[in-house]
XYZ file of C-alpha atoms in Angstrom:
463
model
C 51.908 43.311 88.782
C 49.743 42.660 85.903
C 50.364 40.340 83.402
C 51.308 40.860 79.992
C 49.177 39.674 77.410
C 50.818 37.508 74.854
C 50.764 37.939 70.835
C 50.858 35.087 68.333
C 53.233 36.663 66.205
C 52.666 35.564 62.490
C 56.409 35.366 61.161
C 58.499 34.016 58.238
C 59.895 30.193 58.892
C 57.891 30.119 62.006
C 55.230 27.516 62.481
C 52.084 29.860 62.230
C 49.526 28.951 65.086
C 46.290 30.656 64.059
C 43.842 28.249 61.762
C 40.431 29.482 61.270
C 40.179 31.348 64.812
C 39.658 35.150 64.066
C 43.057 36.866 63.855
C 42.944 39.528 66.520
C 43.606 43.163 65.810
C 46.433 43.398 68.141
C 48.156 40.628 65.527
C 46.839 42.093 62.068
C 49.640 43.420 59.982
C 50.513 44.042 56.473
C 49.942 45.788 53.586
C 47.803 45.853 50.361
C 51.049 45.293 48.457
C 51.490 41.805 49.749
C 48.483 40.736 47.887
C 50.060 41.755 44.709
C 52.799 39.379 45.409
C 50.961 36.493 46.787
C 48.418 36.238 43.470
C 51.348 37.309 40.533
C 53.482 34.622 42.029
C 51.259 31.995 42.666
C 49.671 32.600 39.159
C 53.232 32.248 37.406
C 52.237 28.815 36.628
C 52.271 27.430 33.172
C 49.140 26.006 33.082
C 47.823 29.433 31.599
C 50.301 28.572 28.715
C 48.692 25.980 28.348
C 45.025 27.470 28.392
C 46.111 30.485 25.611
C 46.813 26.776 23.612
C 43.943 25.723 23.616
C 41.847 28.599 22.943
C 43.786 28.681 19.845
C 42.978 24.733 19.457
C 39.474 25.138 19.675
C 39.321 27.608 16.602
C 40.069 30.697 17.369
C 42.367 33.330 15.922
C 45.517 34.875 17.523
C 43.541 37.970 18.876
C 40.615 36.112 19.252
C 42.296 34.264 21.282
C 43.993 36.682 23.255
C 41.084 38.685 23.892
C 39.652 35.764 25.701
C 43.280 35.201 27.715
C 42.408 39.215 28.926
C 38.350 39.012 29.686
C 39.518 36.029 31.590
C 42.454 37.606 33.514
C 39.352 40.516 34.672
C 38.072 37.883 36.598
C 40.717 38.105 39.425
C 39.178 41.692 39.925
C 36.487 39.547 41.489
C 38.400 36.831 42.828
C 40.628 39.922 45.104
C 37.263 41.660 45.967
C 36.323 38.204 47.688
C 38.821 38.988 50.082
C 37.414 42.236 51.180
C 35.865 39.899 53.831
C 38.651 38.653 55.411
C 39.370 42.200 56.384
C 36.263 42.982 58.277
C 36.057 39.141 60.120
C 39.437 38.344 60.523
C 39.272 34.371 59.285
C 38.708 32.116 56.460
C 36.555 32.208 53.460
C 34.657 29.104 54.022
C 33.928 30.405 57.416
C 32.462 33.261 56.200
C 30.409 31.569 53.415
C 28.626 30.313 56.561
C 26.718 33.590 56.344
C 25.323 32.262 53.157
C 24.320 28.809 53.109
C 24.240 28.431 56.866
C 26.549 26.175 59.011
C 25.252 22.818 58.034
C 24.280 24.164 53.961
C 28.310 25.254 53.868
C 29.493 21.609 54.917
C 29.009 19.825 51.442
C 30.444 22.639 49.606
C 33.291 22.409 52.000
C 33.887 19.003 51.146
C 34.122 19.533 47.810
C 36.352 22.678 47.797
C 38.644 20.743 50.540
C 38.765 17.428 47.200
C 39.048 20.840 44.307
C 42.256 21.581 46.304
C 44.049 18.940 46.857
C 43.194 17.586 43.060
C 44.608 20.755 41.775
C 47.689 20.383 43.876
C 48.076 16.454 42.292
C 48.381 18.304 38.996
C 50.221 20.635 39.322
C 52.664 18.340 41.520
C 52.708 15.695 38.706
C 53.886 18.542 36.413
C 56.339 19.441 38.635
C 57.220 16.272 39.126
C 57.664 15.514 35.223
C 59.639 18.394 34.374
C 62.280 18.413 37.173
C 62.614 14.476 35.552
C 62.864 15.902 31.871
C 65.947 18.363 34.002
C 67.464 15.424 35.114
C 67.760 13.773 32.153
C 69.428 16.607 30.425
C 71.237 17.437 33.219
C 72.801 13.488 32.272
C 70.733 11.371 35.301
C 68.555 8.944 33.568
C 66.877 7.751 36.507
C 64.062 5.708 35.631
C 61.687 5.203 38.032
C 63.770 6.434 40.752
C 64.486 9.344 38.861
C 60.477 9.917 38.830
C 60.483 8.982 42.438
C 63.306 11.712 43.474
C 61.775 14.351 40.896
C 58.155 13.534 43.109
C 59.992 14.196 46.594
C 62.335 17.543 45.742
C 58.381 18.632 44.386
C 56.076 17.744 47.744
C 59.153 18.627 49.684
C 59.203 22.258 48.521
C 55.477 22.696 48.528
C 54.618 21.382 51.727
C 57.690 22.579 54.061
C 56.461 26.517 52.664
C 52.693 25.383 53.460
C 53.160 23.949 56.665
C 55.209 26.607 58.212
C 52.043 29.065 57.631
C 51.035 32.222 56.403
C 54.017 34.903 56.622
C 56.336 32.176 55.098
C 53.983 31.736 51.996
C 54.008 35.330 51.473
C 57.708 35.827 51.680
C 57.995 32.283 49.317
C 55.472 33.646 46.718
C 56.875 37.026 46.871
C 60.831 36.044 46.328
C 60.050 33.068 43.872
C 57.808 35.573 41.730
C 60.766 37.714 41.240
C 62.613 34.730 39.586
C 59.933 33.166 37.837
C 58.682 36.664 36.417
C 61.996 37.254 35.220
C 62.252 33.853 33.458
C 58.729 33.910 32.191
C 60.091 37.499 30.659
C 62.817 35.590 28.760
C 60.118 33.031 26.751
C 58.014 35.526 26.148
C 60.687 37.270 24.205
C 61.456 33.745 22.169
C 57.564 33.035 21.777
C 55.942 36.342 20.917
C 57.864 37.446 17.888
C 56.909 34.187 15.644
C 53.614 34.598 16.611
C 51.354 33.879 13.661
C 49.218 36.898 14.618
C 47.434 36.746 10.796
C 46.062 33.499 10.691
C 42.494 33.183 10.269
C 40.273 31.710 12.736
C 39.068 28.395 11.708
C 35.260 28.891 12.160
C 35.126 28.087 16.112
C 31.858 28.846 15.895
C 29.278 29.332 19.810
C 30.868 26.369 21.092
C 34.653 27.022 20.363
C 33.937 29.793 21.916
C 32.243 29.240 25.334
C 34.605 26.530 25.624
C 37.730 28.972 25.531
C 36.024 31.080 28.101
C 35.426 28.044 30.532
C 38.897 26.905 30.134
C 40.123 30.811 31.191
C 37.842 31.261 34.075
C 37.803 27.902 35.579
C 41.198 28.189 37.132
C 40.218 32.129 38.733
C 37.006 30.553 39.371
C 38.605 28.040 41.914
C 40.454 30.932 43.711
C 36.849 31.786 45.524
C 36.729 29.844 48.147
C 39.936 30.963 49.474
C 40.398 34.794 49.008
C 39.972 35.814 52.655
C 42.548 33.290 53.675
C 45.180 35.712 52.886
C 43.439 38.745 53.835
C 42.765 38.091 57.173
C 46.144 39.502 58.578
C 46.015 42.958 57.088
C 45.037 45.498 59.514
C 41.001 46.694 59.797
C 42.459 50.311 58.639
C 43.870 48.861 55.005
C 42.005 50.461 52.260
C 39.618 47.939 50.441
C 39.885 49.739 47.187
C 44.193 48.980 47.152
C 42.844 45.186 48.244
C 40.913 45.001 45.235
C 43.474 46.624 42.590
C 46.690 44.751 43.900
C 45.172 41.546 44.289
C 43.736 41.753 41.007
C 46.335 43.409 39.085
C 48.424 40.656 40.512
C 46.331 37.850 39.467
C 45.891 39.464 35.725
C 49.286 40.226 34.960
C 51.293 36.884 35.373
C 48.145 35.127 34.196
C 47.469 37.026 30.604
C 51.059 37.057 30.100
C 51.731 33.101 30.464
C 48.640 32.736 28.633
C 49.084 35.065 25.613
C 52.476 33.042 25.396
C 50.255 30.078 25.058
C 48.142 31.535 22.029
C 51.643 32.655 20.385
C 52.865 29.047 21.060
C 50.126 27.432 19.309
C 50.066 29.961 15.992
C 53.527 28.079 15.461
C 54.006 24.805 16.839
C 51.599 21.560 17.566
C 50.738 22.406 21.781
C 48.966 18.805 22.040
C 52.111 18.346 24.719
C 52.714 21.934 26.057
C 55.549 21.769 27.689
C 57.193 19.798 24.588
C 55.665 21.849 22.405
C 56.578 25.360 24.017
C 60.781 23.724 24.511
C 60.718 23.283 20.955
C 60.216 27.337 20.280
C 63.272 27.504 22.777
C 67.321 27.693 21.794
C 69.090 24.674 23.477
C 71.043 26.799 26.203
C 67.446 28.110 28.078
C 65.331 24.862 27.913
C 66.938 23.481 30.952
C 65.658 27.036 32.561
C 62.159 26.393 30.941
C 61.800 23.053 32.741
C 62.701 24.722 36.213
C 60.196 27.665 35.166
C 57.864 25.040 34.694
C 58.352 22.991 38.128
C 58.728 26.374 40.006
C 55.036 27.990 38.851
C 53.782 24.065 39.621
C 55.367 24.833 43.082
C 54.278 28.230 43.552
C 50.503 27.504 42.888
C 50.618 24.227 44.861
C 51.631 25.849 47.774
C 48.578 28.319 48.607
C 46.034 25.475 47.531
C 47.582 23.499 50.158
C 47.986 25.729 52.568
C 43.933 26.888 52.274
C 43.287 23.195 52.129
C 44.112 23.072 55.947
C 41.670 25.942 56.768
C 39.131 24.052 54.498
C 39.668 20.917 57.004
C 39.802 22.969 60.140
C 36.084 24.203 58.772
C 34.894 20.515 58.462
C 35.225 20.216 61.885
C 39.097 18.848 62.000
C 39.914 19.104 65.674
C 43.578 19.594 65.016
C 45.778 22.418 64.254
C 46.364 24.115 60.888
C 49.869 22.853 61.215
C 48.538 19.198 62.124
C 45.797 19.211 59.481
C 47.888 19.908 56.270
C 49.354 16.959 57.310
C 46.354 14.971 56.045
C 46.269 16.920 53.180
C 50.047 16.508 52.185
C 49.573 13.232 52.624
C 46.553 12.405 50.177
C 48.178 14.817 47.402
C 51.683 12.430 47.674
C 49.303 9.601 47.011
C 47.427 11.058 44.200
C 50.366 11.854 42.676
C 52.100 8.786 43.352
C 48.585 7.497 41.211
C 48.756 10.446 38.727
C 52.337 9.274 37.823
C 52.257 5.792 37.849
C 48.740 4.564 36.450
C 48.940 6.209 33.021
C 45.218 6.926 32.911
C 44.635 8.944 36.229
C 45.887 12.199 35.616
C 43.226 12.064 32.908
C 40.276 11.144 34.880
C 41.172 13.583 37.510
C 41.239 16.684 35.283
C 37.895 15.245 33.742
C 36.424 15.177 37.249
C 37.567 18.623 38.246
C 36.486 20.235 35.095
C 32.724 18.577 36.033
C 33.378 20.366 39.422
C 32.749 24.047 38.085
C 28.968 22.899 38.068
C 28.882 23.141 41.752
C 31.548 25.768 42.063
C 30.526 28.264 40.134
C 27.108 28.921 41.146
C 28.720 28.737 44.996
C 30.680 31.745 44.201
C 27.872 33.361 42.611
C 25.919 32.972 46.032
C 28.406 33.756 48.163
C 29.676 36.800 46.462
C 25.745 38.279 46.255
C 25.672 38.228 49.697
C 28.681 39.668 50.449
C 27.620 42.686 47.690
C 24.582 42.610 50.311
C 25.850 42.588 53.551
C 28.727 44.833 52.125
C 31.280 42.848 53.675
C 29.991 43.221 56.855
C 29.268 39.722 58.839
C 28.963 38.951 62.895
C 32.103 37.600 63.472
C 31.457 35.717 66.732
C 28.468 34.314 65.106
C 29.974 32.484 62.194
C 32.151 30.214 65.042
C 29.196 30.212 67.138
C 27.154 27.239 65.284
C 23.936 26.715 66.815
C 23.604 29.549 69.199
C 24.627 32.220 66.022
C 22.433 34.025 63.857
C 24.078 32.191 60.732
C 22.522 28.688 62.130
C 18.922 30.096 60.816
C 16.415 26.415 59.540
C 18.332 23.519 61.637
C 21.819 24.405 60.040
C 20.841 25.720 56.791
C 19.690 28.827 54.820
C 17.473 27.902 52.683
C 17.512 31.193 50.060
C 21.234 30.582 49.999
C 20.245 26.216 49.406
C 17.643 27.364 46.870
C 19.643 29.904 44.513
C 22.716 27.162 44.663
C 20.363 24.817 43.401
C 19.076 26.983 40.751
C 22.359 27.846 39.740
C 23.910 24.159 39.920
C 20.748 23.159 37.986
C 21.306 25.486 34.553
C 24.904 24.502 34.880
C 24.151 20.849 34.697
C 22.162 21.738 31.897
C 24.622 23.517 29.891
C 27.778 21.635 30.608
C 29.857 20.475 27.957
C 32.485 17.992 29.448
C 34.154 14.452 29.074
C 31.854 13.122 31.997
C 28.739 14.920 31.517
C 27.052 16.862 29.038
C 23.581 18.754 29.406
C 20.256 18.365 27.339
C 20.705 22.137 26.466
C 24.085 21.834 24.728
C 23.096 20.644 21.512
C 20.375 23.146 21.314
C 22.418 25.821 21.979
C 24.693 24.963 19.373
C 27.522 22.933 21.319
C 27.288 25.918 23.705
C 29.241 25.001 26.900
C 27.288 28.013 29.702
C 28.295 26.405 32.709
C 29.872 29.465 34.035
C 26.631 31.202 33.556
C 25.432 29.030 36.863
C 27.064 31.220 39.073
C 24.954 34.538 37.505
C 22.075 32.080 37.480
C 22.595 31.662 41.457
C 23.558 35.108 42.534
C 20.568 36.790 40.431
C 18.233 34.218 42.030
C 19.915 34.898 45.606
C 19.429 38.584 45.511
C 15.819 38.239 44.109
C 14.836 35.837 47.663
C 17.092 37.947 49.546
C 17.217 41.670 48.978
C 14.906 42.854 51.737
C 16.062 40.560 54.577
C 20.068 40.376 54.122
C 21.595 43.502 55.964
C 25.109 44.186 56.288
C 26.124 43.484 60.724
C 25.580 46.169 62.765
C 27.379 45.746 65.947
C 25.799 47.454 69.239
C 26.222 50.737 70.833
């Protein structure tokens, strides 16, 4: 008698046992719709209010403004076509950016995407963490320190038990907490939106008001790209990658121009310099108590699939542990950031300084990697991205040097146009105050399809 094969089965509340490895076909399942789910809840987080606030900080008007919340919020049309990928090759998107930069030339990037991550997740934990103390204390616990110290434990505890149990369980946990946090986030928008100042004059932002608004709404899509194709890589070969595309994307856009329109129409009528004090203050006395557990759930709900791809990122570096085992390492260095974050008054500011510097390196990688996945059309050798030396992604000792050279090119007019708290480039004062950072990543995938174009095919597998 034969014996029957056995299936992985990728299920909610069950520890999922697949990492990087290629998800076979046999296991795929799914639909397009899921996407939808997974990037409108996960994007239900209230740092876009705060981003609509600061557009409005940095001079601009109340449509002004919110035309900048929108252009950003197109971006996730790119950020959901990333994951057209994970279709065709079954596993992670820093396994596939192999294709670009080579095995060894994606290490370094993987580093950095793996410390992106997990400095993300400290922020949005130590908001979390803040507001669910704010609850307790008008809830009538004035706990102190160990107030701080339960509000930091109920925060990790929720993110990480979702994250660790795998895939299937962060789609149902996205999907079910959108519902509530939508329908919240629906409730301040009615309070917020009607006092909106929507007449007030701009207040001469001038080209680098401007560019600044647009870094501030594309840097958080922006650091969706390296994980796209994790959450694609369970939908069946046969799903259509136009309905990827549109419900990703429409999911994306939708919680995050909504939040951050909210944060423009905060800002026209209150001072936003503390958001979340800024935004309860627009708020009648009964629903702030909701607003603070809005607050900690969208902290949650984004925290949970940065952590989760944060394990894949690890199993890429070479981790020789399980997905399950490596988020360990990962849960643990975000409860001691945050432990930091909330303790040493100054960290939380360094840490969002040294992320924002980040996008210098990060956007010009997505430029390159999403050029050649225009030019290989999605289509990569799956064995050979896990086959390191013996695979056709290997190509000069580990790296590929068009894909080394246009990240360089990229990274380099970034550096040179970067406007931040750490850094600022020779070319900003030239260019008025200009911040064109984002620009890197058009720099690199223009310069990658120029040394590339006649050699990059899409995989062609054999008769």
């Amino acid at each position: 008698m034969a014996q029957q094969e056995t299936v992985d089965v990728d299920e909610v509340f069950r520890v999922e046992t697949h990492g990087i490895d290629p998800i076979p076909d046999v296991e795929r399942h799914g639909s397009a719709k899921d996407l939808f789910w997974l990037w409108f809840g996960s994007n239900l987080t209230f740092t876009y209010v705060i981003n609509g606030a600061l557009a409005v900080a940095f001079g601009l008007s109340f449509w002004q403004a919110t035309a900048v919340v929108v252009i950003g919020g197109l971006s996730f049309f790119a950020i959901s076509a990333a994951g057209l990928s994970g279709i065709r090759t079954g596993t992670a998107t820093l396994v596939i950016s192999r294709a670009a930069f080579g095995v060894r030339g994606n290490f370094p990037a993987g580093v950095l995407n793996w410390v992106v991550s997990i400095g993300y997740t400290i922020v949005n934990t130590v908001v979390g963490t803040l507001a669910l103390e704010v609850l307790f204390a008008e809830i009538g616990w004035q706990g102190g320190t160990a107030g701080r110290a339960v509000a930091l434990l109920v925060t990790l505890a929720l993110t990480f038990a979702v994250a660790m149990w795998g895939h299937a369980t962060v789609q149902f946990a996205e999907r079910w907490m959108a519902y509530v946090l939508a329908a919240g986030f629906g409730v301040l928008l009615l309070f917020v939106l009607p006092g909106a100042d929507t007449a007030a004059a701009a207040t001469a932002p001038g080209l680098s008001g401007w560019s600044l608004a647009f870094v501030v709404m594309f840097a958080g899509p922006f650091s969706y790209v390296p994980m796209p194709a994790d959450y694609t890589r369970y939908l069946p070969r046969t799903t259509s990658l136009r309905s990827i595309t549109w419900m990703g994307a429409l999911g994306g856009f939708v919680s995050s121009v909504a939040l951050g329109v909210a944060g423009v129409a905060a800002a026209t009528q209150t001072d936003m310099t503390d958001a979340v004090a800024g935004a309860e203050s627009l708020l009648p006395g009964w629903f702030q108590p909701l607003f603070l557990a809005l607050v900690l759930g969208g902290s949650v709900t984004n925290s949970i699939i940065t952590l989760y791809s944060s394990s894949l990122n690890l199993q890429v570096l070479g981790i020789p542990w399980s997905r399950a085992r490596a988020i360990v390492i990962s849960a643990a260095v975000t409860a001691a950031g945050s432990l930091a974050a909330l303790f040493l008054t100054d960290f939380t500011t360094s840490l969002l300084s040294f992320l924002s510097l980040l996008i210098i390196v990060f956007a010009p990688w997505g430029g390159v990697f999403l050029a050649d996945m225009l030019l290989r059309r999605c289509r990569y050798d799956s064995d050979a991205l896990h086959a390191g030396s013996t695979g056709a992604y290997w190509y000069r000792s580990g790296y590929h040097p068009a894909g080394m050279a246009a990240l360089l090119a990229g990274m380099t007019f970034a550096a040179l146009t970067c406007d931040s708290e750490l850094w600022t480039g020779p070319l900003v004062a030239p260019l008025g105050g200009a911040d064109l950072t984002l620009l890197g990543s058009v720099v690199s995938g223009v310069a990658y399809w120029a040394l590339t174009r006649r050699r990059v095919r899409a995989y062609a597998p054999a008769a």
